[in-house]
PDB file of C-alpha atoms and ligand atoms in Angstrom:
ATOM      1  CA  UNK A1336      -6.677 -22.174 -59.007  1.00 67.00           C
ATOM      2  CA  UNK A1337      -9.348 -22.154 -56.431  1.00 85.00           C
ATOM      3  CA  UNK A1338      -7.369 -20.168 -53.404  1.00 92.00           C
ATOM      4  CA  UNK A1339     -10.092 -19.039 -50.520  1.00 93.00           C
ATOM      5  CA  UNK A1340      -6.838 -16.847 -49.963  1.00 92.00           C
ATOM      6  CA  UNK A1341      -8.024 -14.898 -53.425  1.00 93.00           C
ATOM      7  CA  UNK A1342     -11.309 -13.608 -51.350  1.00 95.00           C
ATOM      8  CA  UNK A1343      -9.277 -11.951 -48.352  1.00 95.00           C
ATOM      9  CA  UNK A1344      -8.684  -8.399 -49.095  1.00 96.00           C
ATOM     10  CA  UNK A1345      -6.628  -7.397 -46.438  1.00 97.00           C
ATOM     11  CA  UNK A1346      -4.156  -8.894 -43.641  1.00 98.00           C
ATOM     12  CA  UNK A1347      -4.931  -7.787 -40.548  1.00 98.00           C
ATOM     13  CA  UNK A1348      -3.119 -10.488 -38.629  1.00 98.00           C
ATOM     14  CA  UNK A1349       0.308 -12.808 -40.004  1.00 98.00           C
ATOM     15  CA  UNK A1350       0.969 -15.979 -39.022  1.00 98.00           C
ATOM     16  CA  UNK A1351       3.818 -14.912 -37.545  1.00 98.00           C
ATOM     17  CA  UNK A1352       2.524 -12.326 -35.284  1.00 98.00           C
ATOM     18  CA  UNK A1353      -0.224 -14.401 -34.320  1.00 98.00           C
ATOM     19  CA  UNK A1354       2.417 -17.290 -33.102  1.00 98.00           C
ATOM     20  CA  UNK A1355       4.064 -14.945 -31.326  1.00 98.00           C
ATOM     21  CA  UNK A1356       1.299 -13.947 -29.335  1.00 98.00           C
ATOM     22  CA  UNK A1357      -0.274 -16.894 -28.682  1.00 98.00           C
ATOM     23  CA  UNK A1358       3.083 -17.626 -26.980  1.00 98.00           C
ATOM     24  CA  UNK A1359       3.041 -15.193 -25.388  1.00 98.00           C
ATOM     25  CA  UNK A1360      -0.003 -16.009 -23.961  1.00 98.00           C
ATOM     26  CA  UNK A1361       0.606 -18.680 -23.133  1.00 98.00           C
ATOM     27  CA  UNK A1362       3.577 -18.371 -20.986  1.00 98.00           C
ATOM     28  CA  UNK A1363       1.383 -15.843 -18.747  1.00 98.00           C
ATOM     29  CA  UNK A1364      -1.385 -18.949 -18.362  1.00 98.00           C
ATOM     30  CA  UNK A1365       1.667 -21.184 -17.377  1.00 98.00           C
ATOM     31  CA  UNK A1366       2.699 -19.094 -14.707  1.00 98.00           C
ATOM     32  CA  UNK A1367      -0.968 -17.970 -13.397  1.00 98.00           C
ATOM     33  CA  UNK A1368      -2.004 -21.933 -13.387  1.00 98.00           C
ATOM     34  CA  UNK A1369       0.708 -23.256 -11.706  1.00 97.00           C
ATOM     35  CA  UNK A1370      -0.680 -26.328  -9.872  1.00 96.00           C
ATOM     36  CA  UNK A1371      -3.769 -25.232 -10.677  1.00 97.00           C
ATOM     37  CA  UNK A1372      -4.564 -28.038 -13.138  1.00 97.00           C
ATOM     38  CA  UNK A1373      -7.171 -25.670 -15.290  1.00 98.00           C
ATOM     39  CA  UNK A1374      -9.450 -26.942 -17.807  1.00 98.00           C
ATOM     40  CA  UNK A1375      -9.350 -25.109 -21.092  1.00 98.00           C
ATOM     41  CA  UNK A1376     -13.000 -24.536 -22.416  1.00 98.00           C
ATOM     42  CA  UNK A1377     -13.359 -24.015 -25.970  1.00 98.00           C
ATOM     43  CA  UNK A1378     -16.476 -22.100 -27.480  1.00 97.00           C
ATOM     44  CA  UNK A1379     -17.029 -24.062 -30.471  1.00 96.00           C
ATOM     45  CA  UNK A1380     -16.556 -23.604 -33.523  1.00 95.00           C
ATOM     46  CA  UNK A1381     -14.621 -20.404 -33.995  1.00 96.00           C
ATOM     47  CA  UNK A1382     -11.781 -20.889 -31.018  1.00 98.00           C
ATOM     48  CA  UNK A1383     -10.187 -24.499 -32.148  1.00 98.00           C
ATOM     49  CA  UNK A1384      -7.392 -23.230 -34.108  1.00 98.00           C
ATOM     50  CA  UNK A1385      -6.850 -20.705 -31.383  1.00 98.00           C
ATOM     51  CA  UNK A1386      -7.359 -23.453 -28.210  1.00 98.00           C
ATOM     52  CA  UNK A1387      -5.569 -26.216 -30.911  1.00 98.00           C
ATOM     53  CA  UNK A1388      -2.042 -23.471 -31.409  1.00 98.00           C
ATOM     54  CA  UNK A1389      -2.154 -22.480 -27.179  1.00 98.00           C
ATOM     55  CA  UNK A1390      -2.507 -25.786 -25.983  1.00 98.00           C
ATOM     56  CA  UNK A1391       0.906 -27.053 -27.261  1.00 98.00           C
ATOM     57  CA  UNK A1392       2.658 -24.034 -25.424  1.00 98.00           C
ATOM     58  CA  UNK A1393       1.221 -24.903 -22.097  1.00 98.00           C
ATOM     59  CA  UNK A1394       3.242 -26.770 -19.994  1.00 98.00           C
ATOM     60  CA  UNK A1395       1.411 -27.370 -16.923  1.00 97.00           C
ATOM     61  CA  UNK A1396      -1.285 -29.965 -16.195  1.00 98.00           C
ATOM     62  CA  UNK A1397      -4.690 -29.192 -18.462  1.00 98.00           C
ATOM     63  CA  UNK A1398      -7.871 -30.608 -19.512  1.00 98.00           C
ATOM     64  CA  UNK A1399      -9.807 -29.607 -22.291  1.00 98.00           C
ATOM     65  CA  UNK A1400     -14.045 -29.150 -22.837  1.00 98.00           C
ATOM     66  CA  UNK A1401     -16.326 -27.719 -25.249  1.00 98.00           C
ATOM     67  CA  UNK A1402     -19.117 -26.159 -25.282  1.00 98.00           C
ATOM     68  CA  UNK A1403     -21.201 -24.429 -28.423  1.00 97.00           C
ATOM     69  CA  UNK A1404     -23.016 -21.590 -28.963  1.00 92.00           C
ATOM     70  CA  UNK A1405     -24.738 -19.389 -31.381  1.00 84.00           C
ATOM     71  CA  UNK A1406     -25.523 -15.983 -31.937  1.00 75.00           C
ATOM     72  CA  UNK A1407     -24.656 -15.326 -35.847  1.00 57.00           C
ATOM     73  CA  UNK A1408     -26.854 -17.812 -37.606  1.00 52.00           C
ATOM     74  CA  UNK A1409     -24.842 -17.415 -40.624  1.00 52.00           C
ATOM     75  CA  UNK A1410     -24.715 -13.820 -41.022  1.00 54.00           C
ATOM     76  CA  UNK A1411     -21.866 -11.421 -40.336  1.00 56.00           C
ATOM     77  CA  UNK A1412     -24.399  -9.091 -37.704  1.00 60.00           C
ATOM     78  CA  UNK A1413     -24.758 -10.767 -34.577  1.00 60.00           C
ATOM     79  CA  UNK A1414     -28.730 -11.051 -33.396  1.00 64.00           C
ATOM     80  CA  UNK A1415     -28.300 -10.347 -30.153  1.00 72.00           C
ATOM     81  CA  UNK A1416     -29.555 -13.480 -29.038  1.00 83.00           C
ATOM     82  CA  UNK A1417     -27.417 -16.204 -28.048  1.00 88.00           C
ATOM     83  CA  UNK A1418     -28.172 -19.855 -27.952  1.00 87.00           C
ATOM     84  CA  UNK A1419     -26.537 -22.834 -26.186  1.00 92.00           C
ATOM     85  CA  UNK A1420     -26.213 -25.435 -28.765  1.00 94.00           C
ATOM     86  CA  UNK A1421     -23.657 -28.088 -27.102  1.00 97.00           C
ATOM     87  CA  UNK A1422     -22.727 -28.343 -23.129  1.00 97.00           C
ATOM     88  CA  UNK A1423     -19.919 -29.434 -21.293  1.00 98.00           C
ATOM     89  CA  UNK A1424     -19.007 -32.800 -20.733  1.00 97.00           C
ATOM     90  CA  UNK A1425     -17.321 -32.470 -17.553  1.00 97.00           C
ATOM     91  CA  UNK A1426     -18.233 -31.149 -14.412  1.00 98.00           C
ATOM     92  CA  UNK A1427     -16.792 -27.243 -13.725  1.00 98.00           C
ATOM     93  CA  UNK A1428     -17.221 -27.628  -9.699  1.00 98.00           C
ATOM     94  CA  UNK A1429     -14.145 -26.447  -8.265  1.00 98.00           C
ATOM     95  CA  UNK A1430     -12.651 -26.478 -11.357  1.00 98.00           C
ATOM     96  CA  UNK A1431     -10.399 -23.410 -12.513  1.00 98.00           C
ATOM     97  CA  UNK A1432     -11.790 -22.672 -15.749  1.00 98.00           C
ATOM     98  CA  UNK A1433     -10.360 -20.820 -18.316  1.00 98.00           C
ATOM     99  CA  UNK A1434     -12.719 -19.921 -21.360  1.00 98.00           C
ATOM    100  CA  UNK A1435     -11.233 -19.568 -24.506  1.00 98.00           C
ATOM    101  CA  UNK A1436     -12.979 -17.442 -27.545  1.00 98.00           C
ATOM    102  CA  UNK A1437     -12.106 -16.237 -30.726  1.00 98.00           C
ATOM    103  CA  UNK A1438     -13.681 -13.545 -30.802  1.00 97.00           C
ATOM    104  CA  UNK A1439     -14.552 -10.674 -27.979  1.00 97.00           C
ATOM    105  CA  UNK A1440     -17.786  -8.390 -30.156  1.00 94.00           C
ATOM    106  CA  UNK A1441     -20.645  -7.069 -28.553  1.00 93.00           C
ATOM    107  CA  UNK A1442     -19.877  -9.429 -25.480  1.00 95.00           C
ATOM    108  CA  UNK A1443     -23.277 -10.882 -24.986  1.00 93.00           C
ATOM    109  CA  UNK A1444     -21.734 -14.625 -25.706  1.00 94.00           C
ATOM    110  CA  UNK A1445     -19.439 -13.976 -23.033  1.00 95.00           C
ATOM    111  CA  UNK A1446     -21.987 -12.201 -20.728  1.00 94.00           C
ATOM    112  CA  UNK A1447     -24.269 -15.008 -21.256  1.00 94.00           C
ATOM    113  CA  UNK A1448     -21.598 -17.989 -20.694  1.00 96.00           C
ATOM    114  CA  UNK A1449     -20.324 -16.729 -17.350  1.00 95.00           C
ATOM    115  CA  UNK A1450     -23.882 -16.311 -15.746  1.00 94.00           C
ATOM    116  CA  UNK A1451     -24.473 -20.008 -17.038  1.00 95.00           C
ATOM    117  CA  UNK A1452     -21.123 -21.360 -15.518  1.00 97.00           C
ATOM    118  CA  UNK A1453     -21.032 -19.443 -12.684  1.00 97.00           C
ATOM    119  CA  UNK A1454     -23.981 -21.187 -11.579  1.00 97.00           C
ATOM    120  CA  UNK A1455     -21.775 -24.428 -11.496  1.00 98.00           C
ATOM    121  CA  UNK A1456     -19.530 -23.027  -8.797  1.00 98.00           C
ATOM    122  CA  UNK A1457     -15.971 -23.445 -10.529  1.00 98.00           C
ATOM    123  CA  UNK A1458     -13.072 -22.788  -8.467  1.00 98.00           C
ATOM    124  CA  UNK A1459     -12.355 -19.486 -10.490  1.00 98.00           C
ATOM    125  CA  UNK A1460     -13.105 -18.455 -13.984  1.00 98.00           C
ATOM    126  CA  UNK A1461     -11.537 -16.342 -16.340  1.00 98.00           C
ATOM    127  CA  UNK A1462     -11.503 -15.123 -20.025  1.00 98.00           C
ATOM    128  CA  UNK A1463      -8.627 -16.237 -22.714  1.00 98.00           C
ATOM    129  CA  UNK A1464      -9.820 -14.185 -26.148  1.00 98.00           C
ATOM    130  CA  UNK A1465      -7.589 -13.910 -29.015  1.00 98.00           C
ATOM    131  CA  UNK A1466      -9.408 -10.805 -30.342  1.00 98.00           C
ATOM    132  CA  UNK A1467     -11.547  -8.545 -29.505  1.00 98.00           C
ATOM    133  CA  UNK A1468     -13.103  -5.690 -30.966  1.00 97.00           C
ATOM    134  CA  UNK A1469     -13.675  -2.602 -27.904  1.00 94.00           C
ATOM    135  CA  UNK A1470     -15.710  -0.147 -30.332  1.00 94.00           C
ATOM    136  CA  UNK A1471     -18.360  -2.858 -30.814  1.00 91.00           C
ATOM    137  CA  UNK A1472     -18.799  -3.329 -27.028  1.00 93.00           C
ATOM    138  CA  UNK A1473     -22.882  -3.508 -26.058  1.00 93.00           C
ATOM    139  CA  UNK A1474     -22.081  -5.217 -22.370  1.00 94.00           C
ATOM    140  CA  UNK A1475     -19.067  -4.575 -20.596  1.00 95.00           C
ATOM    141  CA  UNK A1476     -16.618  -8.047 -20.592  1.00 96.00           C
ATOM    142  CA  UNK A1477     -13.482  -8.747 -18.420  1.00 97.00           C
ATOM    143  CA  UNK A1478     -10.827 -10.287 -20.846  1.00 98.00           C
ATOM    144  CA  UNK A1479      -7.880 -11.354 -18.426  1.00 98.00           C
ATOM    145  CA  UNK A1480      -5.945 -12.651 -21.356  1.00 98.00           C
ATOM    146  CA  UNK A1481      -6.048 -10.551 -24.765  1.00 98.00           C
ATOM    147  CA  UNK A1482      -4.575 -11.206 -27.647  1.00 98.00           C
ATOM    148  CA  UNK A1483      -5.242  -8.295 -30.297  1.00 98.00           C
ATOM    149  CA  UNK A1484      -7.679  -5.093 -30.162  1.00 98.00           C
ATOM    150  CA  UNK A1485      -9.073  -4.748 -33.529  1.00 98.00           C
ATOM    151  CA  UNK A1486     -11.339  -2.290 -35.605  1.00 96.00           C
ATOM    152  CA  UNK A1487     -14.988  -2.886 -35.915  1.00 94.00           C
ATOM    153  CA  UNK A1488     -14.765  -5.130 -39.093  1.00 95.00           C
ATOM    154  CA  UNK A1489     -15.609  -8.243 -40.031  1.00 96.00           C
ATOM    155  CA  UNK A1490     -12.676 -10.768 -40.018  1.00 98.00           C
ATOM    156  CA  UNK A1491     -12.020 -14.250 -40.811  1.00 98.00           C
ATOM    157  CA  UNK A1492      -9.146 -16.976 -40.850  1.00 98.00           C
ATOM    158  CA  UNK A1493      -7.602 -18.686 -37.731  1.00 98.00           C
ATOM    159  CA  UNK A1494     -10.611 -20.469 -36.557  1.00 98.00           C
ATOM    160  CA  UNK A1495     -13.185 -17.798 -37.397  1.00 98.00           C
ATOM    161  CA  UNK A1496     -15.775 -17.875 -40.396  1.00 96.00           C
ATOM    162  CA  UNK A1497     -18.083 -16.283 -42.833  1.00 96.00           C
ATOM    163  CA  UNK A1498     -21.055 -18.948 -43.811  1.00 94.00           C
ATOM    164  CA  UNK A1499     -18.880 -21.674 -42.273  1.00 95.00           C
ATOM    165  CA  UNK A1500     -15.953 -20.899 -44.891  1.00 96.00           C
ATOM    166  CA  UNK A1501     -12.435 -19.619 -44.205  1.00 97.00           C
ATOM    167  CA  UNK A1502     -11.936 -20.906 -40.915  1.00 98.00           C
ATOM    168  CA  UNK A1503      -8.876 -22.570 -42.133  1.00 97.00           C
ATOM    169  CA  UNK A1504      -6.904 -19.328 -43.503  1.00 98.00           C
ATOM    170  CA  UNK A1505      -4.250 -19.126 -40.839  1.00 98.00           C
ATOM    171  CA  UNK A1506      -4.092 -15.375 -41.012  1.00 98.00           C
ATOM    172  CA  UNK A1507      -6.611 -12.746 -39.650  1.00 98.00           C
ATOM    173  CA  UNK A1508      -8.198 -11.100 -43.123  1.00 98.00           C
ATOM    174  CA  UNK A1509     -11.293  -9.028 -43.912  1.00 98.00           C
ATOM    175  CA  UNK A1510     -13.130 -10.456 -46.987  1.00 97.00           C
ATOM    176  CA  UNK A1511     -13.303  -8.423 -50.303  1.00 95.00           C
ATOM    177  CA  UNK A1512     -16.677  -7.209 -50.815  1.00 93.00           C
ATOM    178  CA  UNK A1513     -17.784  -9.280 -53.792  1.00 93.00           C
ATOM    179  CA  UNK A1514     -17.643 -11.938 -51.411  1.00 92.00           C
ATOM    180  CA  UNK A1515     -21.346 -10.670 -49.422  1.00 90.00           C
ATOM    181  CA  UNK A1516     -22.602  -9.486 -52.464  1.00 85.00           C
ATOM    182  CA  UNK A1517     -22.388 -13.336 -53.486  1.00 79.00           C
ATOM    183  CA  UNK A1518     -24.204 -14.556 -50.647  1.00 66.00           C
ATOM    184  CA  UNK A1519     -27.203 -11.526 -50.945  1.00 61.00           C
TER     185      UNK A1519
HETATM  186  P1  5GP B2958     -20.359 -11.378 -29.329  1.00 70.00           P
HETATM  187  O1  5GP B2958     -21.379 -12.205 -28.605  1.00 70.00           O
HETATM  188  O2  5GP B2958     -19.251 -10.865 -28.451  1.00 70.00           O
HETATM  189  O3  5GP B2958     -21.007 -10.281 -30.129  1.00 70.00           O
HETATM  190  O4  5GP B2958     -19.725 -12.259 -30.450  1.00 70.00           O
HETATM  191  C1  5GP B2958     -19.053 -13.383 -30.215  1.00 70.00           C
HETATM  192  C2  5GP B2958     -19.065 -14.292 -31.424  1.00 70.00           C
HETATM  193  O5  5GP B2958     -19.494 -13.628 -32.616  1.00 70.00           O
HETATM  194  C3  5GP B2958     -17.671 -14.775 -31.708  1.00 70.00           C
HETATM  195  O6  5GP B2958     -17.382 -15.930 -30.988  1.00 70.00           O
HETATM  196  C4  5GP B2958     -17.726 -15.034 -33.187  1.00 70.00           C
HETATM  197  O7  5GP B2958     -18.229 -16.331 -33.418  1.00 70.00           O
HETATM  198  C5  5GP B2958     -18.727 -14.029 -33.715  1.00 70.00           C
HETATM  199  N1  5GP B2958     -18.020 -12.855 -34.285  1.00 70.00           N
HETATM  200  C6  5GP B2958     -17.937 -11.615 -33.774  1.00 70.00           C
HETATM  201  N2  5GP B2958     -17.212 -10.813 -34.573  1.00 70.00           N
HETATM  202  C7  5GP B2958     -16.827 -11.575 -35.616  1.00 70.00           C
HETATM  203  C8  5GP B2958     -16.019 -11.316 -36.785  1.00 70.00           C
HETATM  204  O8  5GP B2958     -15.502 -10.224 -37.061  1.00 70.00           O
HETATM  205  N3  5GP B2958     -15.854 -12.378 -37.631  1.00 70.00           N
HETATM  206  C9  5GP B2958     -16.382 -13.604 -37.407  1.00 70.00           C
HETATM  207  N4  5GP B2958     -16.137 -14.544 -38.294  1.00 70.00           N
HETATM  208  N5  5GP B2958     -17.135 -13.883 -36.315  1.00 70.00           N
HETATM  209  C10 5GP B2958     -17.343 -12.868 -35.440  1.00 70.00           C
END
């Protein structure tokens, strides 16, 4: 059968452990954001599994927003040079945002993002990342809310791709080799 589960080679994340996290997480963001009505902005595409699973264990007030970016153009080495492909559609003024991203790397997505909507005044603004990976580090990035530390590899699954594939594994995996090889 054709199982995009055959091209992971190993597990760095379960299911389970990522649940339990996320909730986790989420109980922290309920109790910083009490009365606070924050919105929730997703960086397209990589963090809507991740937004999608810590949304339902919120339990105060919320709004959501999107916003898309691009620094990967397909391949697994970031350029260095990030894009804004989609804004917001709601006004940040005053607003407590909270961004949430797969994906902490080099931080230049994050480093760029926060001088854009800082600009906007919002009320206060904070990170929400479910991974990150500290070795890979080029600018320095203030995660308030962290889900995992990982190694410097290339992972997919829960939201985050390879060529716009596996974003619907709902485990953290690294691909087996074969798999670039393919794509060269
Ligand atoms: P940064 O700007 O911090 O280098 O990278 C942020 C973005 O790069 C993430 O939102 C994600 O889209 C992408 N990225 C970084 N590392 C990985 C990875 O290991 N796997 C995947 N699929 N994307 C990654």
């Amino acid at each position: 059968m054709d199982n995009i589960k055959n091209d992971t080679l190993e597990i760095l994340l379960s299911q389970d452990e990522i649940k339990a996290k996320v909730k986790e997480m989420a109980g922290q963001i309920n109790e910083d954001y009490r009365g606070k009505s924050p919105v929730l902005v997703g960086i397209l595409k990589g963090s809507v599994v991740f937004l999608a699973a810590l949304m339902k264990e919120i339990e105060i007030r919320c709004s959501i927003d999107f916003i898309a970016v691009s620094s990967y153009a397909g391949a697994s080495e970031t350029s260095g040079i990030v894009k804004m492909i989609m804004d917001l559609r709601e006004s940040i003024t005053d607003r407590h945002v909270l961004l949430i991203e797969d994906i902490v790397d080099t931080g230049l997505t994050m480093d760029y993002l926060k001088d854009n909507l800082l600009t906007r005044r919002p009320a206060s603004y904070n990170i929400c990342s479910l991974l990150s990976k500290p070795s890979a580090r080029r600018v320095p990035v203030d995660v308030k809310y962290l889900g995992f530390e990982i190694p410097d590899k290339f992972v997919v699954g829960y939201g985050l791709d390879y060529q716009e594939q596996y974003r619907n594994i709902p485990y953290i995996a690294t691909l087996k080799p074969e798999i670039y090889r393919r794509n060269k």
